[in-house]
mmCIF file of C-alpha atoms in Angstrom:
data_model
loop_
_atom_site.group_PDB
_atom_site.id
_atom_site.type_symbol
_atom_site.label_atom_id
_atom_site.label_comp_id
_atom_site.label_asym_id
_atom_site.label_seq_id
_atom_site.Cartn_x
_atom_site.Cartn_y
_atom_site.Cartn_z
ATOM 1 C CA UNK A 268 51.445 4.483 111.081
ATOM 2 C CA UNK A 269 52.930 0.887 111.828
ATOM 3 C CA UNK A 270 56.810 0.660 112.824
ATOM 4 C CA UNK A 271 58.096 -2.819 112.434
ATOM 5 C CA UNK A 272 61.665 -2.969 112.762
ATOM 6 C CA UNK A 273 62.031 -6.690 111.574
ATOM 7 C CA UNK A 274 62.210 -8.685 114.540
ATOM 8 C CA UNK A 275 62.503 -6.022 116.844
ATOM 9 C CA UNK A 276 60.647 -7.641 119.832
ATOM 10 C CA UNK A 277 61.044 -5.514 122.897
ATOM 11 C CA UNK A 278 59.352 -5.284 126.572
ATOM 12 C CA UNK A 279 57.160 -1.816 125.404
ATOM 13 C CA UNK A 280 56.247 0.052 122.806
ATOM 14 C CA UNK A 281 58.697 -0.014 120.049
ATOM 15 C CA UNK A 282 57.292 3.367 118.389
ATOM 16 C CA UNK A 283 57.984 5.402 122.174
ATOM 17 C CA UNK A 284 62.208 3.709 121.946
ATOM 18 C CA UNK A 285 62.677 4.513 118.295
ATOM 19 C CA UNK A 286 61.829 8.594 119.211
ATOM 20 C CA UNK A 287 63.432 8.214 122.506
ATOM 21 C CA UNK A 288 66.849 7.233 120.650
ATOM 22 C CA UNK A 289 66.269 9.694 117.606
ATOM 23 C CA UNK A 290 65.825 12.749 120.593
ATOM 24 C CA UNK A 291 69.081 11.487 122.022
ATOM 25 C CA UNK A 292 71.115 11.508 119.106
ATOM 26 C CA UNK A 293 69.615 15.439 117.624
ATOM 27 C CA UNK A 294 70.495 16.449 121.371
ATOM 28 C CA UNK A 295 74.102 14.946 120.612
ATOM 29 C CA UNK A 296 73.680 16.154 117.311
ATOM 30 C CA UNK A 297 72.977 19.661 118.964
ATOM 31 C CA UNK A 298 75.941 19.296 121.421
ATOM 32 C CA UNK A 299 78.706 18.409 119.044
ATOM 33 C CA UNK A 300 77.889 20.953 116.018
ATOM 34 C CA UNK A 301 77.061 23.957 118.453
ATOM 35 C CA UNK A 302 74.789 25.795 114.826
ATOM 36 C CA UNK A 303 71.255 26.236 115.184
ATOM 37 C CA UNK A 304 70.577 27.744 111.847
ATOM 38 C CA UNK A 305 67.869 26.084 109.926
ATOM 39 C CA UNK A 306 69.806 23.947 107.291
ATOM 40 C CA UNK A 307 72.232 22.531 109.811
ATOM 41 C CA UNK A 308 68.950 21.668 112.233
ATOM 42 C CA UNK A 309 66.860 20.057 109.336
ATOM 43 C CA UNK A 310 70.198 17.998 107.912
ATOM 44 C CA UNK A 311 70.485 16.934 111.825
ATOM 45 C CA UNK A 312 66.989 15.442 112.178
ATOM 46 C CA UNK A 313 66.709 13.753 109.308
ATOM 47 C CA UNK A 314 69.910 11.930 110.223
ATOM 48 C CA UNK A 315 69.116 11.097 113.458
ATOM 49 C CA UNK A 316 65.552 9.706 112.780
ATOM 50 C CA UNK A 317 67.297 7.812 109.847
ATOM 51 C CA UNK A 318 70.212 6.349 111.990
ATOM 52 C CA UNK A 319 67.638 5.567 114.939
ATOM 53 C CA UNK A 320 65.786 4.050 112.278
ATOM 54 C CA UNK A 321 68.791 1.718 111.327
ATOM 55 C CA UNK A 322 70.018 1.428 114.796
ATOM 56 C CA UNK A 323 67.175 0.306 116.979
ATOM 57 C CA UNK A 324 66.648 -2.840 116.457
ATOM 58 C CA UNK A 325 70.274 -3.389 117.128
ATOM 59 C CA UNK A 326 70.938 -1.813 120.646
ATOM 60 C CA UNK A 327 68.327 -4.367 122.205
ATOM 61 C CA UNK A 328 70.208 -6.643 125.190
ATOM 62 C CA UNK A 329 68.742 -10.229 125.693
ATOM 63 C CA UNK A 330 68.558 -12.135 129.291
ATOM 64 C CA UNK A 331 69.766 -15.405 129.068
ATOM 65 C CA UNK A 332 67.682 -16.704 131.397
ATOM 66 C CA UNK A 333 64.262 -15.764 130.871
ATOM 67 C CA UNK A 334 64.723 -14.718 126.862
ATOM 68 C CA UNK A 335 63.009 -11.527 127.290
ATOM 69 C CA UNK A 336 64.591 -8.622 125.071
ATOM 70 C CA UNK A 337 65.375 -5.159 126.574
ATOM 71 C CA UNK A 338 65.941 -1.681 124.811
ATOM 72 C CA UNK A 339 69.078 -0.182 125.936
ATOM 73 C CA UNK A 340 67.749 3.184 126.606
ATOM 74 C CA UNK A 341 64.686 1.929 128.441
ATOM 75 C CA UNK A 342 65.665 4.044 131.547
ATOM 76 C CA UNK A 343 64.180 6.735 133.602
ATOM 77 C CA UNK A 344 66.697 9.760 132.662
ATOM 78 C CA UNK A 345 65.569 11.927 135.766
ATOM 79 C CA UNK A 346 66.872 9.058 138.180
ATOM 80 C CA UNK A 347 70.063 8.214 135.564
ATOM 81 C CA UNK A 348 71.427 12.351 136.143
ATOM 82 C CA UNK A 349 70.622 11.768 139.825
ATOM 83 C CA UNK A 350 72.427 8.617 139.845
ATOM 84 C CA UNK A 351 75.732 10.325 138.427
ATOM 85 C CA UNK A 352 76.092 13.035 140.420
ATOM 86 C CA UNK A 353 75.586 10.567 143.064
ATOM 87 C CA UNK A 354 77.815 8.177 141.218
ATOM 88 C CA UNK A 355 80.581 11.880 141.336
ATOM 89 C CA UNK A 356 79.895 12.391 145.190
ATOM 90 C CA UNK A 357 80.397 8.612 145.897
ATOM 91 C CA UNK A 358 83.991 8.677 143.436
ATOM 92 C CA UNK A 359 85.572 11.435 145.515
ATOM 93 C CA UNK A 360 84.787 10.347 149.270
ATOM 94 C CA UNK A 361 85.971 6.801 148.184
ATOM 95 C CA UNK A 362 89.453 8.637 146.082
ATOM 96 C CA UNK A 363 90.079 9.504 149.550
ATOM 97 C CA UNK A 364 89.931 6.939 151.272
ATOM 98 C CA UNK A 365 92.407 5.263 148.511
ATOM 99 C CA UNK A 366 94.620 8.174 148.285
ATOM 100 C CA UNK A 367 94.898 7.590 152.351
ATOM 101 C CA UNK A 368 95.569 3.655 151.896
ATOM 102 C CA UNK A 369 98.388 4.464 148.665
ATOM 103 C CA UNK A 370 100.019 7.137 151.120
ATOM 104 C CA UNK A 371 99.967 5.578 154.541
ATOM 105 C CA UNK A 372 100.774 1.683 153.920
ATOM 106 C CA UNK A 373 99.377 0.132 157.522
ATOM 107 C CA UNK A 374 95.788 0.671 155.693
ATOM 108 C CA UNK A 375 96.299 -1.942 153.010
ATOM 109 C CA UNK A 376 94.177 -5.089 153.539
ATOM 110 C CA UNK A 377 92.850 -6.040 150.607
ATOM 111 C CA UNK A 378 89.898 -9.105 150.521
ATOM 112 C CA UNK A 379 87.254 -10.062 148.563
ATOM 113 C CA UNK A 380 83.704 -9.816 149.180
ATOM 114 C CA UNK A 381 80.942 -11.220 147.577
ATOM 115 C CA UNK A 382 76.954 -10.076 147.462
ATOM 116 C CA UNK A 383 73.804 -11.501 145.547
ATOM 117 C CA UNK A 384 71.887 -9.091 143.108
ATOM 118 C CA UNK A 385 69.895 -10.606 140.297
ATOM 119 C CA UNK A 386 68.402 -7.749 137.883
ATOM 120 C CA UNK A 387 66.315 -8.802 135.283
ATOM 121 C CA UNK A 388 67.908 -6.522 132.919
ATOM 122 C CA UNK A 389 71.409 -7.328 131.972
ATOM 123 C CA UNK A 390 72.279 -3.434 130.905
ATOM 124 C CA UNK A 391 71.835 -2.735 135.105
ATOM 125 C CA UNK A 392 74.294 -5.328 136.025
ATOM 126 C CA UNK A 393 76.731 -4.033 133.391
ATOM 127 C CA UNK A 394 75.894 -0.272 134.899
ATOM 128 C CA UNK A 395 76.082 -2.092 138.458
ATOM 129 C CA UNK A 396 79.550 -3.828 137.705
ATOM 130 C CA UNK A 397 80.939 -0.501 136.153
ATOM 131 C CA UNK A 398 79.727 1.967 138.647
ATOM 132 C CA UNK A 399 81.647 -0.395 141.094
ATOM 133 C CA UNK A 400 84.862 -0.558 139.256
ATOM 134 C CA UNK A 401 84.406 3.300 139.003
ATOM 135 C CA UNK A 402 84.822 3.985 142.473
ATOM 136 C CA UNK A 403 88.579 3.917 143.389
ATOM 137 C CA UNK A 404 88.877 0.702 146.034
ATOM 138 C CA UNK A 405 86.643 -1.581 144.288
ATOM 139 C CA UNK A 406 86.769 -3.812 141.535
ATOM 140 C CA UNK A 407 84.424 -6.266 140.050
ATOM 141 C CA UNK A 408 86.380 -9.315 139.613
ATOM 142 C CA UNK A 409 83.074 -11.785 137.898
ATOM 143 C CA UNK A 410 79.606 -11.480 138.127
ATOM 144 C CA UNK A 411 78.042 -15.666 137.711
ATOM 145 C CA UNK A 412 74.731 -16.281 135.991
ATOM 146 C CA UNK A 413 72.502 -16.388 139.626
ATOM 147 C CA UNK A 414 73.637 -12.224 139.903
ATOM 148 C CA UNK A 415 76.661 -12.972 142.389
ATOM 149 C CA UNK A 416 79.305 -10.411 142.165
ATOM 150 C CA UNK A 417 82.473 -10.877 143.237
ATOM 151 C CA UNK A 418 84.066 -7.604 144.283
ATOM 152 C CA UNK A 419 87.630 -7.223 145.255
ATOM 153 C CA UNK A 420 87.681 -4.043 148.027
ATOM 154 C CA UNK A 421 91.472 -2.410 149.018
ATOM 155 C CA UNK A 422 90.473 -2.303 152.462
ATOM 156 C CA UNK A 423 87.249 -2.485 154.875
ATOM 157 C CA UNK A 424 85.820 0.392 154.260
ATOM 158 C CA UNK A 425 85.767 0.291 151.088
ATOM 159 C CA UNK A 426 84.230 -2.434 150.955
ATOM 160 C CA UNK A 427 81.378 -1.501 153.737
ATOM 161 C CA UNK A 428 80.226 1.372 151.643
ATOM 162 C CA UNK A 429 79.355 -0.898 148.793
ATOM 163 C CA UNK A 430 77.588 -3.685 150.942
ATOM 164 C CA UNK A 431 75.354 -1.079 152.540
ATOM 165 C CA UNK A 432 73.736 -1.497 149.144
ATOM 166 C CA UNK A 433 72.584 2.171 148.827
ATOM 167 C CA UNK A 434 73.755 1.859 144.686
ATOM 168 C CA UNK A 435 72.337 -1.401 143.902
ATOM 169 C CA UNK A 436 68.642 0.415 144.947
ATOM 170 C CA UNK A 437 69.419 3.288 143.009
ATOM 171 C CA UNK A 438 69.837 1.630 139.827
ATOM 172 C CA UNK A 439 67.237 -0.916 140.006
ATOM 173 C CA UNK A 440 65.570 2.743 140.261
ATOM 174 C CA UNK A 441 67.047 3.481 137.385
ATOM 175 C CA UNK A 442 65.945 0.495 135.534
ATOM 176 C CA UNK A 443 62.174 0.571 137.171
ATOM 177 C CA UNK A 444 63.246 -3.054 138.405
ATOM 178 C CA UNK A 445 62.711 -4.087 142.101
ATOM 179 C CA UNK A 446 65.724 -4.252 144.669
ATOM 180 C CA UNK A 447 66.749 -8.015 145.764
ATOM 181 C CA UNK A 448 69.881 -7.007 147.553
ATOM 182 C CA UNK A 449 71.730 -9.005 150.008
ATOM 183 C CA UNK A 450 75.314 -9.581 151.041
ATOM 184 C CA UNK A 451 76.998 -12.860 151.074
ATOM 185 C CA UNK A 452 78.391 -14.218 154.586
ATOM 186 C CA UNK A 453 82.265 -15.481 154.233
ATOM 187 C CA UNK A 454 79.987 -19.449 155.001
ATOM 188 C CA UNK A 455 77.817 -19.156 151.623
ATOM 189 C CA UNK A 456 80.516 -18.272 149.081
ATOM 190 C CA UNK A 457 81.714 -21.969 149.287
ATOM 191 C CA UNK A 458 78.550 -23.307 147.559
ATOM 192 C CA UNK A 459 78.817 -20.907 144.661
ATOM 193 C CA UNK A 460 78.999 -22.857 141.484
ATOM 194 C CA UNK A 461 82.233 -22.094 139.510
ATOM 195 C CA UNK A 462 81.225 -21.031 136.145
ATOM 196 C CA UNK A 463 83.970 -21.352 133.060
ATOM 197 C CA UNK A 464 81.688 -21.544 130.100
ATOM 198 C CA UNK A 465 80.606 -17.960 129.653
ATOM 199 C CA UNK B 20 88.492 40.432 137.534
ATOM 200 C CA UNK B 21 86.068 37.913 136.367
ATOM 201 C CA UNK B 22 88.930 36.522 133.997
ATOM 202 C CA UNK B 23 90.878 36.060 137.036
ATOM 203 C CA UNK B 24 88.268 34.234 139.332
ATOM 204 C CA UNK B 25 87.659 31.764 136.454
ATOM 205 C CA UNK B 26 91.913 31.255 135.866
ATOM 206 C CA UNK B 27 91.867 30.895 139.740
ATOM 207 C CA UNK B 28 89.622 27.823 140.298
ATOM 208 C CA UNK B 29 90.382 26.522 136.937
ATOM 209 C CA UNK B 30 94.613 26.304 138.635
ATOM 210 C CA UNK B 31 92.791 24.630 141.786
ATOM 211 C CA UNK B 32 90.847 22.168 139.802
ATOM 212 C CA UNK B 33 94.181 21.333 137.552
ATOM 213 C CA UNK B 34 96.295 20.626 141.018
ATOM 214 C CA UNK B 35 93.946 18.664 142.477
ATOM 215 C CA UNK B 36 93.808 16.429 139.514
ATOM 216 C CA UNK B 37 97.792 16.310 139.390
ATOM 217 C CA UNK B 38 97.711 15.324 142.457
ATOM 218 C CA UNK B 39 95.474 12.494 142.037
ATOM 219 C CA UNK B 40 97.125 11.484 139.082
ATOM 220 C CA UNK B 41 100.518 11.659 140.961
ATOM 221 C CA UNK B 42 99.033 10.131 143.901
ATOM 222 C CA UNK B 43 97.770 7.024 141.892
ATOM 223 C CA UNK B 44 101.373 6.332 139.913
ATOM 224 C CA UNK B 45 103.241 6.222 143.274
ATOM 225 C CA UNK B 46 99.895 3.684 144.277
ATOM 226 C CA UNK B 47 101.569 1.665 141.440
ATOM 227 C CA UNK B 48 104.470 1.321 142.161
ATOM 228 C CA UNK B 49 104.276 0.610 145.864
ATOM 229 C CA UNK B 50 101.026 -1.576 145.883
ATOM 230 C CA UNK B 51 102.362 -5.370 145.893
ATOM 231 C CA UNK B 52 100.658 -7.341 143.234
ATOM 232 C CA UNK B 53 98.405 -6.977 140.032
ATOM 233 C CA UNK B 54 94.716 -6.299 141.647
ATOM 234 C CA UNK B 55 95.820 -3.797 144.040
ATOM 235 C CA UNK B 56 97.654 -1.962 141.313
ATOM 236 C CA UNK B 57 94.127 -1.565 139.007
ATOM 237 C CA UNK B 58 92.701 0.039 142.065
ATOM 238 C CA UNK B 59 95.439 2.555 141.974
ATOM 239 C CA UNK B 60 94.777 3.152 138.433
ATOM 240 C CA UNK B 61 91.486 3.552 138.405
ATOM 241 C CA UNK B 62 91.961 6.229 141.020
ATOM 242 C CA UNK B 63 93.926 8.281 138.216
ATOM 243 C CA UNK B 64 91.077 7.338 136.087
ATOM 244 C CA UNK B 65 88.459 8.815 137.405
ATOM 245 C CA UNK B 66 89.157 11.560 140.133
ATOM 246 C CA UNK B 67 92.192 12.125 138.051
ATOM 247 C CA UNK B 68 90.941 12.901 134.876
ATOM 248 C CA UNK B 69 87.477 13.732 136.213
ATOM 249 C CA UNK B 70 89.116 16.605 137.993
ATOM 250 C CA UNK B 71 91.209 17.907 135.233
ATOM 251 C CA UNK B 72 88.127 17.927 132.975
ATOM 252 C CA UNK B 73 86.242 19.672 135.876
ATOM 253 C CA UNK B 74 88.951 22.813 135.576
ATOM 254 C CA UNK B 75 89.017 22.834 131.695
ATOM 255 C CA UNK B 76 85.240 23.302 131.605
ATOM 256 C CA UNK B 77 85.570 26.382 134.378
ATOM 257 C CA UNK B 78 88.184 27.956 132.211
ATOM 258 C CA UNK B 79 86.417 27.683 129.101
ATOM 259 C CA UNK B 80 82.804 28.556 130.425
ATOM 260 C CA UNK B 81 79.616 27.154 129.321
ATOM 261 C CA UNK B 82 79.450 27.067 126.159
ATOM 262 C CA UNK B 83 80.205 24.659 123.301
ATOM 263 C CA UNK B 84 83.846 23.466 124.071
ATOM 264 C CA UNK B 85 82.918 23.309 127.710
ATOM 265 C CA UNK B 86 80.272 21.381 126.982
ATOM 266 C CA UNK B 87 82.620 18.812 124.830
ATOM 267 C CA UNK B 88 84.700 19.100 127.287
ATOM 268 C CA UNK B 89 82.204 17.379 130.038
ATOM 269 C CA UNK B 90 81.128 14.891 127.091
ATOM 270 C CA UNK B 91 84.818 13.967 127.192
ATOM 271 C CA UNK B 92 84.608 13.462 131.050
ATOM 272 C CA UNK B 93 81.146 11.305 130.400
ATOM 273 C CA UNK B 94 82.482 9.086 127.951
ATOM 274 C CA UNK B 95 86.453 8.324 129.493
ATOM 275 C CA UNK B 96 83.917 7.400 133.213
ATOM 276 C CA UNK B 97 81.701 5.021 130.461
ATOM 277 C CA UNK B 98 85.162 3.486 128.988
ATOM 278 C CA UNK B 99 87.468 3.351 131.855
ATOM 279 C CA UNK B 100 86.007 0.622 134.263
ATOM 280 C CA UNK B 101 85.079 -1.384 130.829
ATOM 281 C CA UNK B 102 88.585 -1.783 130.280
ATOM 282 C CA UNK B 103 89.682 -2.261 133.577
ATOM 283 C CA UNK B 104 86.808 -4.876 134.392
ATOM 284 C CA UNK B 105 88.133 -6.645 131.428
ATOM 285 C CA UNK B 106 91.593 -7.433 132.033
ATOM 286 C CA UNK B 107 90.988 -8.006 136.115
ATOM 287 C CA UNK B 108 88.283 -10.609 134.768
ATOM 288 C CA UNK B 109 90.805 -12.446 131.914
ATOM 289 C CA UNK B 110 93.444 -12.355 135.436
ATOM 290 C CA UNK B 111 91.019 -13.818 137.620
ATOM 291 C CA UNK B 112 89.699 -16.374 135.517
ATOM 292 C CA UNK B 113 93.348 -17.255 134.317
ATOM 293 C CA UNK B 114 93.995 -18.275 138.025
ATOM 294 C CA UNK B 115 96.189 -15.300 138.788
ATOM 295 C CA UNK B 116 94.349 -14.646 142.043
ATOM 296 C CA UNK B 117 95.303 -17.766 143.707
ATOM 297 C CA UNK B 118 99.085 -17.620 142.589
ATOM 298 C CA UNK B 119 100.135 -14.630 142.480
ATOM 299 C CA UNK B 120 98.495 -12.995 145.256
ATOM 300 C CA UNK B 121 98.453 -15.225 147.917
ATOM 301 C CA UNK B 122 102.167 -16.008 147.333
ATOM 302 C CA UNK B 123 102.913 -12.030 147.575
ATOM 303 C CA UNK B 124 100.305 -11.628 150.605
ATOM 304 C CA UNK B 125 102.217 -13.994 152.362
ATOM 305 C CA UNK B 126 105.862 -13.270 151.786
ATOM 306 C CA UNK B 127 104.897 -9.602 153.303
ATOM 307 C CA UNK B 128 103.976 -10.983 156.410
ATOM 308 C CA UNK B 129 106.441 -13.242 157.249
#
């Protein structure tokens, strides 16, 4: 049996992404009816296999750079749970640390900091850039086409936790990508081009 | 008794949340300019809301609203920084940094 989507051209098998997505949406399906009699699991199938059918070709993300298409669930889900109940962890020590800065004022230093991290995927330096605006005390402020983010921390520590680049490995787990971290000295961020045409 | 557990950590889970989101309005108003305020926001955002959801689930156990009820949680920690990331980036890129934030840096420490 041959699935061609039209021009859905992605890194992998298209077949293995088109019953990846339909399982996702029956589990959803499951979640958000809560009836497991026959009818109402038969009805939910045969939508999601036809809406993954529709869909698929559409959720594919395309680097700019190198032109290669990606699938936007091509993840490995054991590492993605890990990562969020890292991701939960990492939300409430750093919540601290801001509800410390809002209630005691001395704390407040705010400065920018800036680190290099070029994924190859641009659906992990979306996750990257939200995880980081997710955790209370830092805020991605512009990410430029070589992968340099520019993050905007409410005080040192916040910002140490994030340069320590313990999330930028994870999710290149995530993504099955390798891990090119490395922080930016205060000297290199003069030479960064500045980017308005995106 | 069991009803009473769940109503117990399911109050805890509620005034820790309040207290975040509390916590993160008085962040807004006493934070000095526009970047510093979206980091007390987001602090509502998340631990706020993340909480709250948290004690709703406990109180309705695990089972189909609960469950909704941590989708709800999933999807506001998907949507939230989206937003958020959005606007800081239009402020940025609309030169707000170097105006408005140096000038307020400075007039606080003279």
């Amino acid at each position: 049996m041959k699935f061609n989507f039209g021009n859905f051209k992605v890194n992998g098998s298209p077949l293995a992404y088109f019953v990846e997505l339909s399982a996702f949406l029956f589990v959803l399906w499951l979640m958000l009816s809560g009836r497991t009699e026959p009818k109402v699991l038969i009805l939910g199938s045969v939508f999601s296999l036809l809406t993954a059918y529709i869909c698929a070709p559409f959720l594919t993300v395309k680097n700019e750079k190198t032109g290669k298409e990606f699938f936007l669930l091509r993840v490995n889900f054991l590492k993605l749970f890990s990562y969020y109940f890292w991701l939960l962890k990492e939300i409430f020590i750093s919540g601290l640390e801001v509800t410390k800065t809002i209630l005691k004022k001395s704390e407040f230093a705010p400065k920018v900091v800036y680190f290099k991290m070029d994924y190859e995927n641009p659906t992990a330096a979306a996750l990257l850039a939200a995880s980081i605006t997710l955790t209370p005390g830092t805020i991605t402020l512009d990410i430029s086409n070589l992968g340099v983010y520019e993050v905007y921390a409410l005080n040192g520590r916040c910002a140490e936790g994030l340069l320590e680049g313990t999330m930028q490995k994870k999710i290149a787990g995530v993504y099955k990508e390798t891990c090119e971290y490395r922080p930016l000295p205060e000297l290199e961020t003069h030479h960064i081009p500045a980017e308005t045409d995106l | 008794m069991m009803m009473e557990i769940r109503c117990f950590f399911t109050v805890i889970f509620l005034v820790t949340g309040l207290f975040f989101m509390t916590v993160s309005t008085v962040g807004v108003i006493r934070f000095p300019d526009f970047f510093s305020r979206l980091h007390a926001i987001g602090l509502g955002q998340s631990l706020g809301i993340g909480f709250c959801c948290i004690g709703l689930f406990i109180y309705q156990g695990f089972n189909i609203t609960g469950i909704k009820i941590l989708l709800v949680m999933v999807v506001s920690m998907m949507a939230g920084p989206i937003g958020t990331h959005i606007i800081d980036r239009v402020a940025f890129r609309e030169g707000l940094k170097k105006e408005s934030r140096m000038k307020e840096q400075k007039g606080r420490n003279d």
